[in-house]
PDB file of C-alpha atoms in Angstrom:
ATOM      1  CA  ILE N 241     -14.876 -41.195 -56.656  1.00 43.00           C
ATOM      2  CA  GLY N 242     -17.470 -40.613 -59.086  1.00 44.00           C
ATOM      3  CA  THR N 243     -19.134 -38.207 -57.466  1.00 46.00           C
ATOM      4  CA  LEU N 244     -15.886 -36.267 -56.514  1.00 47.00           C
ATOM      5  CA  ALA N 245     -14.645 -36.860 -61.324  1.00 47.00           C
ATOM      6  CA  TYR N 246     -18.181 -34.867 -61.803  1.00 45.00           C
ATOM      7  CA  TYR N 247     -17.637 -32.855 -59.066  1.00 51.00           C
ATOM      8  CA  GLU N 248     -14.804 -32.104 -60.654  1.00 50.00           C
ATOM      9  CA  MET N 249     -15.625 -32.600 -63.849  1.00 54.00           C
ATOM     10  CA  GLY N 250     -18.282 -29.373 -63.703  1.00 67.00           C
ATOM     11  CA  TYR N 251     -15.746 -26.612 -62.971  1.00 78.00           C
ATOM     12  CA  THR N 252     -15.128 -24.593 -65.415  1.00 83.00           C
ATOM     13  CA  GLU N 253     -10.828 -23.606 -65.972  1.00 89.00           C
ATOM     14  CA  ILE N 254     -10.077 -19.895 -65.639  1.00 91.00           C
ATOM     15  CA  GLY N 255      -6.497 -18.067 -65.624  1.00 92.00           C
ATOM     16  CA  TRP N 256      -5.769 -15.407 -63.242  1.00 93.00           C
ATOM     17  CA  LYS N 257      -6.601 -12.136 -66.014  1.00 94.00           C
ATOM     18  CA  ASP N 258      -9.322 -13.920 -67.006  1.00 92.00           C
ATOM     19  CA  PHE N 259     -11.541 -14.394 -63.063  1.00 92.00           C
ATOM     20  CA  VAL N 260      -9.791  -9.843 -62.842  1.00 93.00           C
ATOM     21  CA  ASN N 261     -11.677  -8.617 -65.554  1.00 93.00           C
ATOM     22  CA  ASN N 262     -14.345 -10.421 -66.911  1.00 89.00           C
ATOM     23  CA  TYR N 263     -15.661 -11.510 -62.939  1.00 90.00           C
ATOM     24  CA  LEU N 264     -13.744  -9.285 -60.216  1.00 91.00           C
ATOM     25  CA  SER N 265     -13.804  -6.707 -61.094  1.00 91.00           C
ATOM     26  CA  ARG N 266     -18.225  -6.754 -62.623  1.00 90.00           C
ATOM     27  CA  GLY N 267     -18.291  -8.341 -58.970  1.00 89.00           C
ATOM     28  CA  ILE N 268     -20.348 -11.090 -59.144  1.00 90.00           C
ATOM     29  CA  VAL N 269     -17.711 -12.866 -57.447  1.00 91.00           C
ATOM     30  CA  GLU N 270     -19.180 -14.559 -53.150  1.00 92.00           C
ATOM     31  CA  LYS N 271     -15.853 -16.328 -52.445  1.00 93.00           C
ATOM     32  CA  LEU N 272     -12.775 -17.889 -53.089  1.00 94.00           C
ATOM     33  CA  GLU N 273     -11.755 -20.745 -52.403  1.00 94.00           C
ATOM     34  CA  VAL N 274      -8.249 -22.353 -52.317  1.00 94.00           C
ATOM     35  CA  VAL N 275      -8.222 -25.958 -52.270  1.00 91.00           C
ATOM     36  CA  ASN N 276      -4.573 -27.723 -51.523  1.00 90.00           C
ATOM     37  CA  LYS N 277      -3.225 -25.178 -52.051  1.00 90.00           C
ATOM     38  CA  LYS N 278      -2.831 -25.528 -55.958  1.00 90.00           C
ATOM     39  CA  TRP N 279      -6.020 -23.684 -57.477  1.00 91.00           C
ATOM     40  CA  VAL N 280      -8.692 -21.669 -57.179  1.00 94.00           C
ATOM     41  CA  ARG N 281     -13.027 -22.496 -56.605  1.00 93.00           C
ATOM     42  CA  VAL N 282     -14.114 -19.125 -57.460  1.00 91.00           C
ATOM     43  CA  ARG N 283     -17.544 -19.407 -56.390  1.00 90.00           C
ATOM     44  CA  LEU N 284     -19.667 -16.686 -57.658  1.00 89.00           C
ATOM     45  CA  THR N 285     -22.862 -14.719 -56.434  1.00 87.00           C
ATOM     46  CA  PRO N 286     -26.328 -16.706 -57.071  1.00 85.00           C
ATOM     47  CA  GLY N 287     -28.041 -15.652 -59.876  1.00 83.00           C
ATOM     48  CA  ASN N 288     -24.622 -15.742 -62.039  1.00 80.00           C
ATOM     49  CA  ASN N 289     -23.212 -18.411 -64.494  1.00 74.00           C
ATOM     50  CA  ALA N 290     -20.149 -18.636 -66.419  1.00 71.00           C
ATOM     51  CA  ASN N 291     -20.893 -21.687 -69.329  1.00 68.00           C
ATOM     52  CA  GLY N 292     -23.557 -22.464 -67.478  1.00 67.00           C
ATOM     53  CA  SER N 293     -21.206 -23.305 -65.012  1.00 69.00           C
ATOM     54  CA  SER N 294     -21.592 -20.747 -60.956  1.00 66.00           C
ATOM     55  CA  VAL N 295     -18.416 -22.308 -60.072  1.00 82.00           C
ATOM     56  CA  LEU N 296     -14.959 -21.345 -62.297  1.00 89.00           C
ATOM     57  CA  TRP N 297     -11.555 -22.261 -61.102  1.00 91.00           C
ATOM     58  CA  PHE N 298      -7.450 -21.352 -61.855  1.00 92.00           C
ATOM     59  CA  ASN N 299      -4.244 -22.613 -61.023  1.00 92.00           C
ATOM     60  CA  ILE N 300      -2.269 -21.057 -58.080  1.00 93.00           C
ATOM     61  CA  GLY N 301       2.031 -21.541 -58.588  1.00 88.00           C
ATOM     62  CA  SER N 302       1.725 -20.425 -54.430  1.00 92.00           C
ATOM     63  CA  VAL N 303      -0.570 -18.976 -52.043  1.00 93.00           C
ATOM     64  CA  ASP N 304       1.418 -15.958 -51.005  1.00 94.00           C
ATOM     65  CA  SER N 305       2.089 -15.371 -54.765  1.00 94.00           C
ATOM     66  CA  PHE N 306      -1.653 -15.562 -54.819  1.00 94.00           C
ATOM     67  CA  GLU N 307      -2.563 -13.422 -52.102  1.00 95.00           C
ATOM     68  CA  ARG N 308      -0.254 -10.391 -53.086  1.00 95.00           C
ATOM     69  CA  ASN N 309      -1.148 -10.786 -56.874  1.00 94.00           C
ATOM     70  CA  LEU N 310      -5.678 -10.337 -55.159  1.00 94.00           C
ATOM     71  CA  GLU N 311      -4.760  -8.248 -53.241  1.00 95.00           C
ATOM     72  CA  ASN N 312      -3.099  -5.556 -55.335  1.00 94.00           C
ATOM     73  CA  ALA N 313      -6.188  -6.545 -57.983  1.00 94.00           C
ATOM     74  CA  GLN N 314      -8.961  -4.965 -55.385  1.00 94.00           C
ATOM     75  CA  MET N 315      -6.303  -2.624 -54.145  1.00 94.00           C
ATOM     76  CA  GLU N 316      -6.409  -1.001 -58.246  1.00 93.00           C
ATOM     77  CA  MET N 317     -10.421  -1.362 -58.274  1.00 93.00           C
ATOM     78  CA  ASN N 318     -11.041   1.436 -55.788  1.00 92.00           C
ATOM     79  CA  ILE N 319     -12.566  -1.813 -53.047  1.00 89.00           C
ATOM     80  CA  GLU N 320     -12.520  -1.702 -49.327  1.00 91.00           C
ATOM     81  CA  PRO N 321     -10.112  -4.093 -47.478  1.00 90.00           C
ATOM     82  CA  PRO N 322     -13.457  -4.840 -45.046  1.00 91.00           C
ATOM     83  CA  ASN N 323     -14.912  -5.572 -48.541  1.00 91.00           C
ATOM     84  CA  TYR N 324     -12.447  -8.010 -50.500  1.00 93.00           C
ATOM     85  CA  ILE N 325     -13.147 -11.210 -51.342  1.00 93.00           C
ATOM     86  CA  PRO N 326     -13.544 -13.481 -48.593  1.00 94.00           C
ATOM     87  CA  VAL N 327     -10.825 -16.667 -49.343  1.00 94.00           C
ATOM     88  CA  ILE N 328     -11.200 -19.609 -47.696  1.00 94.00           C
ATOM     89  CA  TYR N 329      -8.427 -22.959 -48.068  1.00 94.00           C
ATOM     90  CA  LYS N 330      -9.401 -26.133 -47.970  1.00 91.00           C
ATOM     91  CA  THR N 331      -7.883 -29.226 -48.193  1.00 88.00           C
ATOM     92  CA  GLU N 332      -9.653 -31.956 -50.314  1.00 82.00           C
ATOM     93  CA  ILE N 333      -9.510 -35.251 -51.174  1.00 76.00           C
ATOM     94  CA  GLU N 334      -8.986 -35.394 -55.405  1.00 69.00           C
ATOM     95  CA  ALA N 335     -10.366 -37.950 -58.019  1.00 67.00           C
ATOM     96  CA  ALA N 336      -6.768 -38.179 -59.762  1.00 66.00           C
ATOM     97  CA  SER N 337      -6.007 -39.183 -56.410  1.00 67.00           C
ATOM     98  CA  LEU N 338      -8.165 -41.825 -55.686  1.00 68.00           C
ATOM     99  CA  SER N 339      -7.482 -43.274 -58.886  1.00 75.00           C
ATOM    100  CA  GLY N 340      -3.930 -43.483 -57.977  1.00 78.00           C
ATOM    101  CA  LEU N 341      -5.628 -45.701 -54.672  1.00 80.00           C
ATOM    102  CA  LEU N 342      -8.102 -47.825 -56.317  1.00 83.00           C
ATOM    103  CA  PRO N 343      -5.510 -50.739 -57.878  1.00 86.00           C
ATOM    104  CA  THR N 344      -4.366 -51.178 -54.875  1.00 88.00           C
ATOM    105  CA  LEU N 345      -7.531 -50.988 -52.874  1.00 89.00           C
ATOM    106  CA  LEU N 346      -7.904 -53.433 -55.609  1.00 91.00           C
ATOM    107  CA  ILE N 347      -4.921 -56.173 -55.308  1.00 92.00           C
ATOM    108  CA  ILE N 348      -5.574 -55.853 -50.604  1.00 93.00           C
ATOM    109  CA  GLY N 349      -9.004 -56.544 -51.771  1.00 93.00           C
ATOM    110  CA  PHE N 350      -8.187 -60.122 -53.432  1.00 92.00           C
ATOM    111  CA  VAL N 351      -4.901 -61.058 -50.675  1.00 92.00           C
ATOM    112  CA  ILE N 352      -7.757 -60.955 -47.826  1.00 92.00           C
ATOM    113  CA  TYR N 353     -10.904 -62.782 -50.307  1.00 91.00           C
ATOM    114  CA  MET N 354      -8.132 -65.724 -50.985  1.00 89.00           C
ATOM    115  CA  MET N 355      -6.912 -65.386 -47.751  1.00 88.00           C
ATOM    116  CA  ARG N 356     -10.026 -65.919 -45.947  1.00 86.00           C
ATOM    117  CA  ARG N 357     -11.466 -68.461 -48.212  1.00 85.00           C
ATOM    118  CA  SER N 358      -8.641 -70.679 -47.960  1.00 82.00           C
ATOM    119  CA  ALA N 359      -9.555 -70.655 -44.661  1.00 77.00           C
ATOM    120  CA  GLU N 360     -12.936 -72.247 -44.769  1.00 76.00           C
ATOM    121  CA  MET N 361     -11.607 -74.860 -46.694  1.00 74.00           C
ATOM    122  CA  MET N 362      -8.673 -75.498 -44.140  1.00 69.00           C
ATOM    123  CA  GLY N 363     -11.169 -76.061 -41.521  1.00 62.00           C
ATOM    124  CA  GLY N 364     -12.019 -72.320 -40.761  1.00 56.00           C
ATOM    125  CA  ARG N 365     -15.828 -72.373 -40.333  1.00 56.00           C
ATOM    126  CA  GLY N 366     -18.302 -75.407 -38.803  1.00 53.00           C
ATOM    127  CA  ARG N 367     -13.895 -77.456 -40.565  1.00 52.00           C
ATOM    128  CA  LYS N 368     -15.829 -78.809 -43.191  1.00 53.00           C
ATOM    129  CA  GLY N 369     -12.875 -79.029 -45.041  1.00 53.00           C
ATOM    130  CA  GLY N 370     -10.315 -81.187 -43.459  1.00 54.00           C
ATOM    131  CA  GLY N 371      -7.801 -79.135 -41.749  1.00 53.00           C
ATOM    132  CA  LEU N 372      -4.315 -77.979 -41.922  1.00 54.00           C
ATOM    133  CA  PHE N 373      -3.430 -81.135 -44.483  1.00 57.00           C
ATOM    134  CA  GLY N 374      -6.701 -81.349 -46.101  1.00 57.00           C
ATOM    135  CA  GLY N 375      -7.712 -83.806 -43.448  1.00 57.00           C
ATOM    136  CA  VAL N 376      -4.710 -86.504 -44.552  1.00 61.00           C
ATOM    137  CA  MET N 377      -3.902 -85.678 -40.906  1.00 61.00           C
ATOM    138  CA  GLU N 378      -7.594 -86.762 -38.904  1.00 63.00           C
ATOM    139  CA  SER N 379      -8.108 -90.500 -37.183  1.00 68.00           C
ATOM    140  CA  THR N 380     -10.972 -92.199 -38.168  1.00 74.00           C
ATOM    141  CA  ALA N 381     -10.913 -94.208 -34.815  1.00 80.00           C
ATOM    142  CA  LYS N 382     -13.523 -95.334 -33.436  1.00 82.00           C
ATOM    143  CA  LEU N 383     -14.077 -95.832 -29.778  1.00 82.00           C
ATOM    144  CA  ILE N 384     -15.365 -99.497 -28.560  1.00 82.00           C
ATOM    145  CA  ASN N 385     -17.259-101.210 -26.121  1.00 82.00           C
ATOM    146  CA  SER N 386     -16.376-104.676 -25.209  1.00 77.00           C
ATOM    147  CA  ASN N 387     -19.461-105.396 -24.643  1.00 80.00           C
ATOM    148  CA  ASP N 388     -20.989-104.732 -27.599  1.00 80.00           C
ATOM    149  CA  ILE N 389     -18.630-107.156 -29.399  1.00 78.00           C
ATOM    150  CA  GLY N 390     -20.085-110.575 -29.545  1.00 75.00           C
ATOM    151  CA  VAL N 391     -17.972-113.069 -31.005  1.00 73.00           C
ATOM    152  CA  ARG N 392     -15.021-114.315 -28.276  1.00 72.00           C
ATOM    153  CA  PHE N 393     -11.867-115.901 -28.200  1.00 67.00           C
ATOM    154  CA  LYS N 394     -13.484-119.650 -28.475  1.00 68.00           C
ATOM    155  CA  ASP N 395     -15.883-119.334 -31.383  1.00 67.00           C
ATOM    156  CA  VAL N 396     -12.521-117.781 -33.655  1.00 66.00           C
ATOM    157  CA  ALA N 397      -9.664-120.266 -32.443  1.00 58.00           C
ATOM    158  CA  GLY N 398     -11.438-123.776 -33.917  1.00 61.00           C
ATOM    159  CA  CYS N 399      -7.451-126.012 -32.968  1.00 63.00           C
ATOM    160  CA  GLU N 400      -6.912-127.064 -28.993  1.00 69.00           C
ATOM    161  CA  GLU N 401      -3.537-126.415 -29.993  1.00 70.00           C
ATOM    162  CA  ALA N 402      -3.527-123.191 -30.896  1.00 69.00           C
ATOM    163  CA  LYS N 403      -5.601-122.342 -27.940  1.00 70.00           C
ATOM    164  CA  VAL N 404      -3.211-123.420 -26.048  1.00 75.00           C
ATOM    165  CA  GLU N 405      -0.193-122.088 -28.111  1.00 75.00           C
ATOM    166  CA  ILE N 406      -0.903-118.662 -27.729  1.00 77.00           C
ATOM    167  CA  MET N 407      -2.512-119.145 -24.004  1.00 76.00           C
ATOM    168  CA  GLU N 408       1.493-119.991 -22.892  1.00 72.00           C
TER     169      GLU N 408
END
């Protein structure tokens, strides 16, 4: 975005009459670039510049009227059609349009960050967080081997009557 803004700020704006009288008539225009059908970038021949900039620009109403006016101006200056200034049509992303997308991109990035962070807290990536319900549903039961237990029924029940009752 910064690069686009730099390039747009490095241009010098001129009007149509200024372009025709000061640049086209002097023969110092190398080529014209119609950008996004809205404005024209004027590239001057090497060694020529205007106010320290070798790139000028002006707004156009429509491409058709621009082409018609350019052809008429070149005919009035007795420029032969093979020597007409080349016109190139381009579509470029403008910094102004990108700056409009910036808040949306920031919000989307924040939402993705929060989703990933909450997934980690819920147990994604190594199950460190505790699952879907924060660890509430996880069991703490252990599998026990009966041979490892040293305490028997006869060690616990001290009374013969209790043993008989339980055995019944």
